[in-house]
Every structure is written in structure tokens, then in C-alpha cells.
Coordinates of C-alpha atoms and ligand atoms in Angstrom, one line a residue:
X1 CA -109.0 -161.5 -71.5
X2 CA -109.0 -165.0 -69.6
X3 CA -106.0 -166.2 -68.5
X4 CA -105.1 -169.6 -69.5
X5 CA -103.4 -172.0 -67.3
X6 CA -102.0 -175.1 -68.2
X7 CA -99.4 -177.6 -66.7
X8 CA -96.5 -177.2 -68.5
X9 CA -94.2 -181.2 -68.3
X10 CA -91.0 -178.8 -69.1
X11 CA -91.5 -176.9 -65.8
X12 CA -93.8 -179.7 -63.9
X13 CA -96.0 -176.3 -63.0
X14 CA -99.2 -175.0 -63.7
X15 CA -98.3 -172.2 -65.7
X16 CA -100.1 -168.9 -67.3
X17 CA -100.2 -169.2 -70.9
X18 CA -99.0 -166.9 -72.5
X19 CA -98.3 -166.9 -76.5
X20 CA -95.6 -166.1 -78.8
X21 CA -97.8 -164.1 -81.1
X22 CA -101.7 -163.3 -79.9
X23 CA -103.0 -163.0 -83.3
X24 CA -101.2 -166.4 -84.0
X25 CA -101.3 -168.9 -81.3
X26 CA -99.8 -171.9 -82.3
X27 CA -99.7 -175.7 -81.3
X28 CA -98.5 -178.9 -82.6
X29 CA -100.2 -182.5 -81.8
X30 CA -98.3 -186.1 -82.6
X31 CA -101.0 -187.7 -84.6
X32 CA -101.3 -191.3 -85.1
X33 CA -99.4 -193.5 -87.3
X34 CA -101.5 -195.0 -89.7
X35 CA -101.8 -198.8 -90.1
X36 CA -104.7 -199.7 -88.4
X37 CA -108.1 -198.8 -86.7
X38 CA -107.6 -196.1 -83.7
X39 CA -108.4 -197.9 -80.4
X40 CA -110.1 -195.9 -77.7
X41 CA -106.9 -194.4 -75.9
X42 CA -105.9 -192.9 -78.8
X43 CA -109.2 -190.8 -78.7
X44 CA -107.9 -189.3 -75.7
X45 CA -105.2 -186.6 -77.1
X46 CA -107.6 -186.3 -79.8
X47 CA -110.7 -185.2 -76.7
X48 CA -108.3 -183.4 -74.9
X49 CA -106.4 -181.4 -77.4
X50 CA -109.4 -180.6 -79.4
X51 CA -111.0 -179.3 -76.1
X52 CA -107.3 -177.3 -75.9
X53 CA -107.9 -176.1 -79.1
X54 CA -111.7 -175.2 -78.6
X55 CA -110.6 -172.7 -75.7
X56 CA -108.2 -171.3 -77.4
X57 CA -110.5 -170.3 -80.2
X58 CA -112.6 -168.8 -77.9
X59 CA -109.8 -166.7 -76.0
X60 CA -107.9 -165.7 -78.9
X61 CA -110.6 -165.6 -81.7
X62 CA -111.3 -168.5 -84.3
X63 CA -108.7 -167.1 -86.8
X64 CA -105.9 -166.5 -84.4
X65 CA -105.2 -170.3 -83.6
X66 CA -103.3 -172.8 -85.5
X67 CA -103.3 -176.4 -84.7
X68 CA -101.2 -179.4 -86.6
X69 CA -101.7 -182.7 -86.3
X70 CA -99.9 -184.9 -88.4
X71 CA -100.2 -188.0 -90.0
X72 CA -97.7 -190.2 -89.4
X73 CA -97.0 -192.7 -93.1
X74 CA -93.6 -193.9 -92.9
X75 CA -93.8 -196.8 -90.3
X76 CA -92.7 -200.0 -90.2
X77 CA -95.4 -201.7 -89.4
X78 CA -97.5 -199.8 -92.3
X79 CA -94.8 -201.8 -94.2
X80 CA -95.1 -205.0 -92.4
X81 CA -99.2 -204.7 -93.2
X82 CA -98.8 -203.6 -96.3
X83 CA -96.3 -206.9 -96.7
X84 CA -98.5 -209.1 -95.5
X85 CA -101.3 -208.1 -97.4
X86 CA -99.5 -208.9 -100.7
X87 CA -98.6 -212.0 -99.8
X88 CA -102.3 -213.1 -98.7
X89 CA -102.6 -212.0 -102.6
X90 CA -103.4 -208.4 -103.0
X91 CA -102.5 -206.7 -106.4
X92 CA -100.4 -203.6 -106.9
X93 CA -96.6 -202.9 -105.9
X94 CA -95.8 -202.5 -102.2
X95 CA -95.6 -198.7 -102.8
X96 CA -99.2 -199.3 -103.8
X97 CA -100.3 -201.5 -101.0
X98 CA -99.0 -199.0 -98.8
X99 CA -100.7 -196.4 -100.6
X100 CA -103.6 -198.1 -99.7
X101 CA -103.3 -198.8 -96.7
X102 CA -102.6 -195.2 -95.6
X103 CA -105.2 -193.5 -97.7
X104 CA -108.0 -196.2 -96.4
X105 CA -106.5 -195.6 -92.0
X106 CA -106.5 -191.5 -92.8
X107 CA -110.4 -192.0 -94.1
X108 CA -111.3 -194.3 -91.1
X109 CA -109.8 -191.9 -88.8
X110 CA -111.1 -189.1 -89.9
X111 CA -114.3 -190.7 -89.6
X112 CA -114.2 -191.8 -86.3
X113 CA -112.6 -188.4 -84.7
X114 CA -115.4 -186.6 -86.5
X115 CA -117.6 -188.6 -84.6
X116 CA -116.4 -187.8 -81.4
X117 CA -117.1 -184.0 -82.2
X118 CA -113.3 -183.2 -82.7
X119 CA -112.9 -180.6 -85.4
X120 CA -110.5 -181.1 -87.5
X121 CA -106.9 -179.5 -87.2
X122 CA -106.0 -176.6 -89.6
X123 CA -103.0 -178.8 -90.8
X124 CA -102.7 -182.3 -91.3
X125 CA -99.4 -182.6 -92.5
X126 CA -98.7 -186.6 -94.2
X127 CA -94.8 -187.3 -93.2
X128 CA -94.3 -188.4 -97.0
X129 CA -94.7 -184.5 -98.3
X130 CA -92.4 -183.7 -95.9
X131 CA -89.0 -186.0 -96.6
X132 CA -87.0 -182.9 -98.3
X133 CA -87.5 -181.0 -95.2
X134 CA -86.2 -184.2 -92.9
X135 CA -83.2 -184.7 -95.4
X136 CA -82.1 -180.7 -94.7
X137 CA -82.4 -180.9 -91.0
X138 CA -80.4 -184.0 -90.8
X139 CA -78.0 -182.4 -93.2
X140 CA -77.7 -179.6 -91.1
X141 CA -77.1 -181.8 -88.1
X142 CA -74.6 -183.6 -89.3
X143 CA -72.8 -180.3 -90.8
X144 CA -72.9 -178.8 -87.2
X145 CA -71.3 -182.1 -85.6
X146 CA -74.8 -183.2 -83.5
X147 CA -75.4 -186.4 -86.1
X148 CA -73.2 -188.8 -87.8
X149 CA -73.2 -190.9 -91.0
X150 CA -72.1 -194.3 -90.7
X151 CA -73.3 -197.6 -93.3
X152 CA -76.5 -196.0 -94.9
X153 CA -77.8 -194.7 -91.2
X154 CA -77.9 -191.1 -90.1
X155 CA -77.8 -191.3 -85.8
X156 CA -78.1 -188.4 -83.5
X157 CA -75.5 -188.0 -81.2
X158 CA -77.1 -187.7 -78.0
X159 CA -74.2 -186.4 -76.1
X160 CA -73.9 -183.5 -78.1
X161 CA -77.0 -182.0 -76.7
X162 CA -76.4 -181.1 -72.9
X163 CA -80.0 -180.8 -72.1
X164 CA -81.4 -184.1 -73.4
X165 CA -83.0 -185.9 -70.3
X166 CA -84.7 -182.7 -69.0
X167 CA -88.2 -183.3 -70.1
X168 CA -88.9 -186.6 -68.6
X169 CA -86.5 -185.7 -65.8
X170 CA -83.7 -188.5 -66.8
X171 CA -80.1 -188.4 -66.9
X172 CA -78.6 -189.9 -69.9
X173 CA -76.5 -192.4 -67.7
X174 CA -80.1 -193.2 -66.2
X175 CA -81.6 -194.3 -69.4
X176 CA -78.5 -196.0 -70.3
X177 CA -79.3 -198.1 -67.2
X178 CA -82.7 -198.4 -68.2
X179 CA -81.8 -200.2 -71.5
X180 CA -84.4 -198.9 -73.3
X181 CA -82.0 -198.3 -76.2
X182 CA -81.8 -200.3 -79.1
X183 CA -77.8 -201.4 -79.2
X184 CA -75.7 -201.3 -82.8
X185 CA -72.3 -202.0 -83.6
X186 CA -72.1 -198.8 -85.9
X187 CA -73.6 -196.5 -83.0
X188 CA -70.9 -194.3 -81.5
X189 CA -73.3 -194.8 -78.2
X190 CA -75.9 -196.7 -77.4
X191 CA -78.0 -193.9 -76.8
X192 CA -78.0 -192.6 -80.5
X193 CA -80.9 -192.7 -82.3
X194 CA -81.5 -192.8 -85.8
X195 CA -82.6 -189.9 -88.1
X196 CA -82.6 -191.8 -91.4
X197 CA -82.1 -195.5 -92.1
X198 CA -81.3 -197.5 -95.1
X199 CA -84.7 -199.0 -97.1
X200 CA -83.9 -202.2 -98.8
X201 CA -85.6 -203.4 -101.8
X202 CA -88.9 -203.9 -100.8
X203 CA -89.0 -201.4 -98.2
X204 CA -90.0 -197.6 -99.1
X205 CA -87.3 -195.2 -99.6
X206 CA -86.0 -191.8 -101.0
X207 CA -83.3 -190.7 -102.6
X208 CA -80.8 -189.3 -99.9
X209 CA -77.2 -188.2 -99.4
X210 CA -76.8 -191.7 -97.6
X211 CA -78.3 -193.8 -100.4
X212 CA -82.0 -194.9 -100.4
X213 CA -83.7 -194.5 -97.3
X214 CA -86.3 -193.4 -95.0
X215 CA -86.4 -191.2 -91.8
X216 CA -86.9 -191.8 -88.5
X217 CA -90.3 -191.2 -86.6
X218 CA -88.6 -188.3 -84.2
X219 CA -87.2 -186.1 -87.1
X220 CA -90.6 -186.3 -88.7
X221 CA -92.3 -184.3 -86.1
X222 CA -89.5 -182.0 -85.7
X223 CA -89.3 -181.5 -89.2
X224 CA -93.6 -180.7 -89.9
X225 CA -93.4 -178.6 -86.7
X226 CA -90.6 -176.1 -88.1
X227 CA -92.0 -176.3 -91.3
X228 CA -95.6 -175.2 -90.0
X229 CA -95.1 -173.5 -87.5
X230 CA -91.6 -172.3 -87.2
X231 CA -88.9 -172.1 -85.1
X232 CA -90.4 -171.6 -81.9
X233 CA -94.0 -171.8 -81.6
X234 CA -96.7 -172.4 -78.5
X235 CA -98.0 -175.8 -77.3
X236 CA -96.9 -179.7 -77.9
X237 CA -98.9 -182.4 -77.1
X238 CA -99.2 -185.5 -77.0
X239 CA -100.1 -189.1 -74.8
X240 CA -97.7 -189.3 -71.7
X241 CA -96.4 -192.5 -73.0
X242 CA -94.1 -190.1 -76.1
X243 CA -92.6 -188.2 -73.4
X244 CA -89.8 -190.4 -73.3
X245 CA -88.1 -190.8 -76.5
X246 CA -90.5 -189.5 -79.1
X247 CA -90.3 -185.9 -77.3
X248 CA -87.0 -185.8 -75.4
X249 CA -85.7 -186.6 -79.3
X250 CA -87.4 -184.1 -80.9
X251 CA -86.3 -181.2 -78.2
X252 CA -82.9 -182.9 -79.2
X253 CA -83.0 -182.0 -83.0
X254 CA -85.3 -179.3 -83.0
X255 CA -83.3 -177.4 -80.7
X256 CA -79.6 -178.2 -82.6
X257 CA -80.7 -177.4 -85.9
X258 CA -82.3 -174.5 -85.0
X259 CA -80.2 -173.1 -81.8
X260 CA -82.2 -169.7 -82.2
X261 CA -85.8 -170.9 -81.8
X262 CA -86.9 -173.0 -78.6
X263 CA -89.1 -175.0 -80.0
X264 CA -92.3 -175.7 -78.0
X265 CA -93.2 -173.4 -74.9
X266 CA -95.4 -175.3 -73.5
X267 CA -95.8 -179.1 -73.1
X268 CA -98.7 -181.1 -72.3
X269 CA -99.0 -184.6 -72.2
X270 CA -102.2 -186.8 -71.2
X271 CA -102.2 -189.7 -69.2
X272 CA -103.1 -193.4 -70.5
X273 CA -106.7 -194.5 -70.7
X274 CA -107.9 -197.8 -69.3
X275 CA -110.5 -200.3 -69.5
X276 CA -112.4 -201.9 -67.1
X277 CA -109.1 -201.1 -64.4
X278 CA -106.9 -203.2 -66.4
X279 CA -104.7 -202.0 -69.5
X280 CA -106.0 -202.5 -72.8
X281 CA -104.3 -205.2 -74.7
X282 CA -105.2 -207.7 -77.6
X283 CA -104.6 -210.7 -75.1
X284 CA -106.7 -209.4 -72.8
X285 CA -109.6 -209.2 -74.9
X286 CA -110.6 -205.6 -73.8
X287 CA -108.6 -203.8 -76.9
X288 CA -111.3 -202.2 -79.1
X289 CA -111.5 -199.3 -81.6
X290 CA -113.5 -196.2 -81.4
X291 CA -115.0 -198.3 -84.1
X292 CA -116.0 -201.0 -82.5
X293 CA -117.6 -198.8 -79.5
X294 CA -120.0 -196.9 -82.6
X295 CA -120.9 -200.0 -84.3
X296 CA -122.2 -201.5 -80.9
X297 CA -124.4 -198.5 -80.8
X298 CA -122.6 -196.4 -78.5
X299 CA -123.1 -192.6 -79.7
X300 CA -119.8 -190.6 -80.6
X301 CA -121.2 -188.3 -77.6
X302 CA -120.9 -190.6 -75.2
X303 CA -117.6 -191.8 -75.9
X304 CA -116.6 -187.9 -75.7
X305 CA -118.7 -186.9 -72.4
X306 CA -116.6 -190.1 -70.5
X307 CA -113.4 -188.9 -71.9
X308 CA -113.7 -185.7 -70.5
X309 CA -115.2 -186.7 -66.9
X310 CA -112.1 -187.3 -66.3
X311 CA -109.0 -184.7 -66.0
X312 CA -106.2 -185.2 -68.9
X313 CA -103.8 -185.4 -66.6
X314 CA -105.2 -188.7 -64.8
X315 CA -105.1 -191.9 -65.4
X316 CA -108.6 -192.5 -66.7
X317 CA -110.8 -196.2 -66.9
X318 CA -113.3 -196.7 -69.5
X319 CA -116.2 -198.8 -68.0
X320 CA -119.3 -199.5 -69.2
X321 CA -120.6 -197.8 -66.2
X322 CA -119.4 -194.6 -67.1
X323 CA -120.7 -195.1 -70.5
X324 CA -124.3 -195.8 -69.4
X325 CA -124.1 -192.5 -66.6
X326 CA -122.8 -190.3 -69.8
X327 CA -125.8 -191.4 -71.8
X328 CA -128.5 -190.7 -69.2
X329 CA -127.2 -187.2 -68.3
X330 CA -126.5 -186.4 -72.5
X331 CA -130.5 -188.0 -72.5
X332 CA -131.7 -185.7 -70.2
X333 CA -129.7 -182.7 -71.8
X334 CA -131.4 -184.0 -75.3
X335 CA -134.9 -184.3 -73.8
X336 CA -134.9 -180.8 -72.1
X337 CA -134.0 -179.1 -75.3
X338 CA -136.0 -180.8 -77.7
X339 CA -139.0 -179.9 -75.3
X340 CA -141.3 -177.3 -76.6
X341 CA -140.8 -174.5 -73.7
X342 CA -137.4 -173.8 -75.9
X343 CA -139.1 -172.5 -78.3
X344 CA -140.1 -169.2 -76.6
X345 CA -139.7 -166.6 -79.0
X346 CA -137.5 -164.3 -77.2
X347 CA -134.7 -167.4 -76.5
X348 CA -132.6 -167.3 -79.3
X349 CA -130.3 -170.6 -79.0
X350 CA -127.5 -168.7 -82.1
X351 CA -126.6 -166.0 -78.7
X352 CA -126.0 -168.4 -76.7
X353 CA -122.5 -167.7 -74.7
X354 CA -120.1 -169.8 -72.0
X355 CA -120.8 -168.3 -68.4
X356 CA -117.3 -167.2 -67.3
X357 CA -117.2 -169.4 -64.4
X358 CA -117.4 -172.1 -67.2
X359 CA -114.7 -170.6 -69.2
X360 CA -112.8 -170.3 -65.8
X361 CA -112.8 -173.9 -65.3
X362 CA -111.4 -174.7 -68.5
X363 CA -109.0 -172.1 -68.3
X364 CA -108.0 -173.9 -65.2
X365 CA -105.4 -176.5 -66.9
X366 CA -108.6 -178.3 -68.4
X367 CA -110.6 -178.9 -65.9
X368 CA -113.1 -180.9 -67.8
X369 CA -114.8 -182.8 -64.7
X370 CA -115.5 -179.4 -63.3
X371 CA -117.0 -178.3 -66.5
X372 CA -119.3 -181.1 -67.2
X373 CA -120.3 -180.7 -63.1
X374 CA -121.5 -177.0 -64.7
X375 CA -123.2 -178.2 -67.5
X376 CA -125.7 -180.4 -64.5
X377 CA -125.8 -177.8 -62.9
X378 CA -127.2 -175.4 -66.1
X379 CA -129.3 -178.3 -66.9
X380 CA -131.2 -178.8 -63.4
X381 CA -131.8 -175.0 -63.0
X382 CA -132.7 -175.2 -66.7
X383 CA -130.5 -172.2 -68.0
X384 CA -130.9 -172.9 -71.5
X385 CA -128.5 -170.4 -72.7
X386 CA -126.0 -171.2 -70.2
X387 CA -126.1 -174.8 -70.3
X388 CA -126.3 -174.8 -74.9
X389 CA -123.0 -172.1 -74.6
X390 CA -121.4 -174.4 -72.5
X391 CA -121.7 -177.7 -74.8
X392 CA -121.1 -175.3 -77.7
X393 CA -117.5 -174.9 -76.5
X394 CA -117.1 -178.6 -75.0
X395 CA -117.8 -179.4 -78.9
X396 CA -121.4 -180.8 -78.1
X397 CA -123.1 -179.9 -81.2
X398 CA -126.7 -179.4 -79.8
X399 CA -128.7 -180.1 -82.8
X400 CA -126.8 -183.4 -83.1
X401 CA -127.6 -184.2 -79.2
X402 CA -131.4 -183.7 -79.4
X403 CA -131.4 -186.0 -83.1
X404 CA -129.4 -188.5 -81.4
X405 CA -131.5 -188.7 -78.0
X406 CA -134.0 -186.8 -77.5
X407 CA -136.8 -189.8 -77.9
X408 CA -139.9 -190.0 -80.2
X409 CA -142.8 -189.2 -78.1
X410 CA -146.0 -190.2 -79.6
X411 CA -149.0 -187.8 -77.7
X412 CA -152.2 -188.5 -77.2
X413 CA -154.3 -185.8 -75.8
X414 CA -157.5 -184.2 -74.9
X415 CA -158.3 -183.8 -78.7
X416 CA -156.4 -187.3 -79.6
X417 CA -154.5 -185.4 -82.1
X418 CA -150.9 -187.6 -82.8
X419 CA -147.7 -186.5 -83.2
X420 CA -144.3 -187.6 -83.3
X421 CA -141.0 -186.7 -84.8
X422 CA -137.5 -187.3 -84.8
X423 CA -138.5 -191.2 -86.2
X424 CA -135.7 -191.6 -88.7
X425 CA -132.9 -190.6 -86.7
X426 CA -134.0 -192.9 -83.9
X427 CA -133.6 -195.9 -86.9
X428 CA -137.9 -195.8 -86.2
X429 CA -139.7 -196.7 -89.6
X430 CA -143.1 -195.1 -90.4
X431 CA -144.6 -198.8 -89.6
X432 CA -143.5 -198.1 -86.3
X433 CA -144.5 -195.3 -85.9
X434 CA -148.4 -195.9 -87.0
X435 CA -148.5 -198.5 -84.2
X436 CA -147.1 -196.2 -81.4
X437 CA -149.9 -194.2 -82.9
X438 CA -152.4 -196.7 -82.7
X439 CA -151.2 -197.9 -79.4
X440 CA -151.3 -194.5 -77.7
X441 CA -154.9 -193.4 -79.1
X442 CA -156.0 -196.8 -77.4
X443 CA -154.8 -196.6 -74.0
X444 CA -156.2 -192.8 -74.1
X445 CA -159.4 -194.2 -75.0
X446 CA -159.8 -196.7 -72.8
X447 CA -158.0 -194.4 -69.9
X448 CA -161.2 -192.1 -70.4
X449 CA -163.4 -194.9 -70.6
X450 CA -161.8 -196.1 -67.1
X451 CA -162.4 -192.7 -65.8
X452 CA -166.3 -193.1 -66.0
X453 CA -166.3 -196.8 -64.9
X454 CA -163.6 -196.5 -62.0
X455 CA -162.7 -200.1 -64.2
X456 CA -159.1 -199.5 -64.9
X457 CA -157.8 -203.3 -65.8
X458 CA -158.0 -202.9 -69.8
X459 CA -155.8 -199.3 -69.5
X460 CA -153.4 -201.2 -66.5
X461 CA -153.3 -204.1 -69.1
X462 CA -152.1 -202.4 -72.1
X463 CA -150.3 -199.8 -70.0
X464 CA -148.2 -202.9 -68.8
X465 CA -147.7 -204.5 -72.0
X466 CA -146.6 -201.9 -73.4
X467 CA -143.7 -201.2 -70.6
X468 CA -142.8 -204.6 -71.3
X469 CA -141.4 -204.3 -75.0
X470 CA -139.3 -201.2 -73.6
X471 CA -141.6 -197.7 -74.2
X472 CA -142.2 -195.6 -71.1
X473 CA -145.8 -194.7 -70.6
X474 CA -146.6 -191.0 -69.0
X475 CA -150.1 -190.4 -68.2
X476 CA -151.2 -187.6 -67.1
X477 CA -155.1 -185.7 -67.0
X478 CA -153.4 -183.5 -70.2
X479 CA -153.0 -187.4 -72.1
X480 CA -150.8 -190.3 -73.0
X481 CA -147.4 -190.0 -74.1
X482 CA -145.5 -192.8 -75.3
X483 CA -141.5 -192.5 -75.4
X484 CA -139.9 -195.5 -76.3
X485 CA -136.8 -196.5 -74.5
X486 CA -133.5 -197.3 -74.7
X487 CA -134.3 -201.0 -74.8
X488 CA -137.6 -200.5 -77.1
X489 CA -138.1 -203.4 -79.7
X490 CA -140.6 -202.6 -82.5
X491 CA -140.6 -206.3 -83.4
X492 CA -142.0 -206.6 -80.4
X493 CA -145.0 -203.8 -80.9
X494 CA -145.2 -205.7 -84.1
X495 CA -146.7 -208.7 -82.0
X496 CA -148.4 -207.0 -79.5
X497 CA -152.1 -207.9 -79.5
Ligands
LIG501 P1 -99.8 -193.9 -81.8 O1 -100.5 -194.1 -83.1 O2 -99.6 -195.2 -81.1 O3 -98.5 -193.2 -81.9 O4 -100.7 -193.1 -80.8 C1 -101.3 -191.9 -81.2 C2 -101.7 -191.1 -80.0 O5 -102.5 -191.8 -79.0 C3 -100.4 -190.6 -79.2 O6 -100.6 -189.3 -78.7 C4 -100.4 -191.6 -78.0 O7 -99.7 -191.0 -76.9 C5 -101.9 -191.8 -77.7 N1 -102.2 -193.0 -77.0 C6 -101.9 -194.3 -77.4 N2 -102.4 -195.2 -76.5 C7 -103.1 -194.5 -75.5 C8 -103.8 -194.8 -74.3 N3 -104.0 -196.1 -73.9 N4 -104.3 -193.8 -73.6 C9 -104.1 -192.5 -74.0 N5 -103.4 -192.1 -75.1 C10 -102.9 -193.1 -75.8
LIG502 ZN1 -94.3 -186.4 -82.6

């Protein structure tokens, strides 16, 4: 069996994996709190762990992995969006609105993420089935002196854990220094940090031993995670920037409420995604959503081949650059198996398998960059069944490649038979495609004509015009094939005289 390796943050090693339970290999994601569109560095634990996740699968058998990812619904700023939508007039109760708001984020995420490639988790746990499972663990802490109750707020003492610190490497007198913390006359220490708070009447709450309330973020996770996955289970991920509270907390809780499990073996943490070199922020003007990116035409393919050029545990830059490199290789991948010496009878695409060198590099803490290097490397010696194994487990669904990019070719040849496909998916109309038609049975007529006369002006001419408005002309003695491009506009074929 491959060996995994993966750098663990607990240790700051690269590691062997190795699992609890073989037949049960289990792993726990922080998924996104749901308010609002996801922006593009969100996508990058959703890339990166679902690659995790992939490999696993394919080390330890489909069946024998479980991955959660949860959804996180009890935020304050799902409340303050939910607010402010009811006062710019919306109907329903604020329980409603937020409702709403949730059910309509979950639906846009799971749209987006799906069109990344990123299969979905086996649980998706929402934090709001979860609240009786919070309320006992905080019970429970308070009961074994590690939280206190004071004025409707239920606060962790951090103190009483001697360990807390040790997975970002800080001292508690450290982050004191830091002033990080959020500082409240009722906390016994500034560090404290709150496992339930007090709702008041507009704000969402449930019935709790400390009066009406909600729970903190930190518990939540702890809470799904030992409900899902037990005690101690495999792998915890998440972006770097959780390290420090979100995770250091949840070690905290997780491992006084539950002093015979050790929670998560393995940590793993990516690093922040960037655009352009600069951080992406609103005021910048270079904050978008995975959204945003699809709308403007930019496949879900592409957005996953540049997230994975680069290593999860690097700082990464989105650029448009990247972008356009990512579609010209995924192009290329598209055009060489949508061409017809694939369909060789004995090549049966459903076998195809990983090389083990291309395991190996995944295996190898991730390494992605390496991976997609193979996947050029498959392509240029055309190893078809290395190079369609290899996407299989990058999550490159090859079908969808060759519909997305593989172009419409209109061919004329010696017979000046047509034929095209793949119109609709391109966005092509039928219109269209009756001109490429009429187009390409031209410039093979008067190419032959040319070929008697040694007059080529009339072929040059329409050959030009017709690499004007964006369609790449192939001649060859075999025919005319037209593939329009990237910047084709049929408007433009519309008009062409
Ligand atoms: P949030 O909804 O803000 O809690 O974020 C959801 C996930 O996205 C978390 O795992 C974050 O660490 C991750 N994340 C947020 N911003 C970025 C970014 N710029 N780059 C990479 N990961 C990010
Ligand atoms: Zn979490």
C-alpha cells in the first residue's frame, strides 16, 4: 500500500500517515460560515482537501474514508444580514430571514464547489442540528472545572488546559501580549473565550441551562467532530489563518471533555491565496467570488488546475496569467482526447489507472505542482491512459474537459463531406454552425481551384478574413478545418461577406 505523507502543524514534520482504523479513515474540514457568496480563497481548502480526500479514496478504498465538512449557521454576521435585510423591507420573522439566508448561501455554495470538481463531503453537518450536543460538552466542561458560568455567558478557562498554545507554537502570556483577545469585565482572564453567549430578543437563541442563547463558533466544531467522528479520529483541516484561535480552542475543549480521545492526529492547514500579489480585500477592488470568476466565463477547471499549481502549503497568487496558462494546457488535454485516434478499439478509457509515480507525488504531502508537471508530461508523450487516470484522481472529470474545450471543428475534405459537433456546449447555435459549414466548403473549393491556377488570392483572402473574426484555419492536402477560437464572434461570421 502507498504510504501517505503529510505535514502534520502539531509536529511541524512531514509525517507518515498512518490511521486510526484502515477500514475507517477519518477527517474533519472547517467549512464556511454561511452569509454570503464564497470568494476565491475560500476555494482553496475546498481544492486541497478534496484532492486529500481523493487520495485517500484511492489508498484506502472509496468506502473506507469519511470526510465532514460542516456548515457553519449560527454567526453573527448571518444575523447582522439577515437584520439588515428586514429592515430594507423583507417579510418573515428574523428566524425566517435567517432561514433564508442560510438555505439560499448552502445552495450557492454547493453550486459553486461542484463546479470546481470537489465532490461532495460524506457529512455536511448544519451547526443548528447540532446545539444539544454543544449544550452537553459545555455542561460537561463546566462540571469538570475547565469553563465557567457567569451573566448568561459560558467561558473556557484557558488556564485550565496546560497545552493550549502548542499548535501555533504560542505561550499564553505571548498572546496575552498580542492582544488579540477580546477583554470583559465578567472574564476571569482575558484569555477566556466564550462557549455560549446570551441571545437577546431579536438575536437567535436556544433554550440553555444559562437562559437563551447561542454557542460559540469553537465549540461548534468540537462538538460535530465528536459527534461524527468520535473521540479521536484522523485529519483536521483547515486555511492557516484558523490556526490561531479557531483550532488552538477546539484542541482546548475537545481534549477536556473528552481526556481519553486525542482528538485530531494530524493537522493540516493551507496557506492564504492572493490576487494579483496583493491581498484580496473589498477596498482593493480585487475581492471576487468563485462566482464572479464563472460568470466572466472562466471554466470551474481552470479555477481548479491554478489552485493546484501551486503547493497547499504556499502562499499562492491568483493572476490572470495563470488563468490563461491553465486554460491552454486543459485546451490541449481537451483537444487530444476528443481527437479521433482515442477511439482505437482496444483503449478502453473506464481502465484507465494513476501511474504510481503519480500517486507518489501526491502521496508526497500533496505535491500537486509535481502532479500536474506529470499530467504534461502524459499529455506530450500522449499516454492516454496514463494521463485520463491521472485527471481521474486530480478530480478532472474527462468527459466534462473535452465538452468544455475541446473546439468545434468544422472539416472539409477530399469528399467535402461536413461535420461538426460539440456546438451546444461551446454556446454555438445551429445558425452558426451552417456558416462554419458554408465557410469551410468555400475556402476548400476555391483552395482546389488555386491548386490548378497557382492563383491563391481568393483562398488567402477568405483564409484571412476568416482568422480575423477569431477561427483558426488548418489547411492541409487531406482539407480545411475550421476551429474557432477562444476569441471567435459568430456575430461577426454573421457579417462576413
Ligand atoms: P470562513 O468562511 O471565512 O470561515 O472561511 C472558510 C474557509 O476558507 C476556511 O478554511 C478559511 O481558512 C479559508 N480561507 C478564507 N480566506 C482564505 C484565503 N484568502 N486563502 C485561503 N483560504 C482562505
Ligand atoms: Zn472549525
Amino acid at each position: 500500500m502507498v504510504t501517505i505523507r503529510l505535514t502534520n502543524s502539531k509536529t511541524r514534520r512531514k509525517e507518515d500517515f498512518v490511521p486510526i482504523d484502515p477500514a475507517n479513515v477519518r477527517m474533519y474540514v472547517c467549512g464556511p460560515t454561511v452569509y454570503d457568496r464564497a470568494h476565491l480563497g475560500n476555494a482553496r481548502p475546498v481544492v486541497v482537501f478534496d484532492t486529500l480526500y481523493r487520495l485517500l479514496r484511492h489508498v484506502y478504498g472509496p468506502d473506507h474514508v469519511t470526510y465532514v465538512r460542516n456548515f457553519t449557521d449560527v454567526d453573527d454576521k448571518i444575523n447582522a444580514e439577515a437584520l439588515r435585510r428586514q429592515k430594507a423591507g423583507a417579510k418573515g420573522t428574523l428566524e425566517d430571514l435567517i432561514r433564508e439566508r442560510t438555505e439560499e448561501t448552502i445552495a450557492w455554495y454547493h453550486a459553486d464547489m461542484d463546479a470546481l470538481g470537489a465532490r461532495r463531503p460524506t457529512v455536511e453537518p448544519r451547526a443548528t442540528e447540532f446545539i444539544a450536543q454543544m449544550i452537553a460538552m459545555t455542561e460537561g466542561l463546566i462540571a469538570s472545572g475547565h469553563a465557567y458560568a457567569v451573566e448568561g455567558h459560558v467561558l473556557f478557562r484557558v488556564r485550565s488546559y496546560k497545552d493550549y498554545g502548542k499548535l501555533s507554537g504560542r505561550s499564553v502570556d505571548d498572546m496575552i501580549a498580542g492582544a488579540r483577545v477580546e477583554v470583559a469585565p465578567f472574564k476571569e482572564d482575558p484569555m477566556d473565550f466564550v462557549l455560549w453567549k446570551p441571545s437577546s430578543g431579536e438575536e437567535p437563541g436556544w433554550v440553555s441551562p444559562w437562559g437563551k442563547g447561542r454557542p460559540g463558533w469553537h465549540i461548534e466544531c468540537s462538538a460535530m467532530a465528536h459527534e461524527l467522528l468520535g473521540e479521536s479520529f484522523d485529519i483536521h483541516g483547515g486555511g492557516l489563518d484558523l490556526q490561531f484561535p479557531h483550532h488552538e480552542n477546539e484542541i482546548a475543549q475537545s481534549a477536556c471533555a473528552h481526556p481519553h480521545g486525542d482528538f485530531a492526529h494530524y493537522w493540516l492547514h493551507n496557506e492564504m491565496l492572493q490576487v494579483e500579489g496583493k491581498k484580496m480585500s473589498k477596498s482593493l477592488g480585487n475581492f471576487f467570488t468563485v462566482r464572479d470568476l464563472l460568470d466572466q466565463g472562466v471554466p470551474g477547471e481552470v479555477i481548479r488546475f491554478v489552485l493546484l499549481m501551486t503547493h497547499y502549503r504556499s502562499p499562492m497568487d491568483w493572476t490572470a496569467e495563470k488563468a490563461r496558462q491553465a486554460e491552454a494546457t486543459l485546451r490541449k488535454i481537451a483537444e487530444f482526447l476528443g481527437s479521433d485516434p482515442l477511439t482505437k478499439p482496444w483503449v478502453d478509457l473506464r481502465y484507465a489507472k494513476p501511474p504510481q509515480e503519480f500517486v507518489d507525488a501526491l502521496a508526497n504531502d500533496l505535491n500537486t505542482s509535481l502532479a500536474l508537471t506529470l499530467v504534461s508530461k502524459y499529455l506530450k508523450n500522449m499516454e492516454e491512459m496514463n494521463l485520463v487516470g491521472a485527471l481521474r484522481l486530480l478530480g478532472f472529470y474527462t468527459d466534462a474537459l473535452t465538452e468544455t474545450f475541446a473546439p468545434f471543428r468544422f472539416h472539409a475534405g477530399d469528399n467535402g463531406v461536413a461535420s461538426g459537433h460539440r456546438m451546444a456546449t461551446l454556446g454555438l447555435d445551429a445558425r452558426t454552425g451552417d456558416l462554419l459549414a458554408k465557410w469551410g466548403n468555400s475556402l476548400f473549393e476555391k483552395r482546389q481551384r488555386a491548386m490548378q491556377t497557382k492563383d491563391f488570392a481568393a483562398a488567402d483572402a477568405l483564409k484571412s478574413a476568416l482568422i480575423a473574426i477569431g477561427i483558426e484555419v488548418r489547411m492541409s492536402k487531406a482539407g480545411v478545418e475550421l476551429v474557432p477560437g477562444p476569441d471567435f464572434d459568430p456575430a461577426k461570421l454573421e457579417a462576413l461577406q
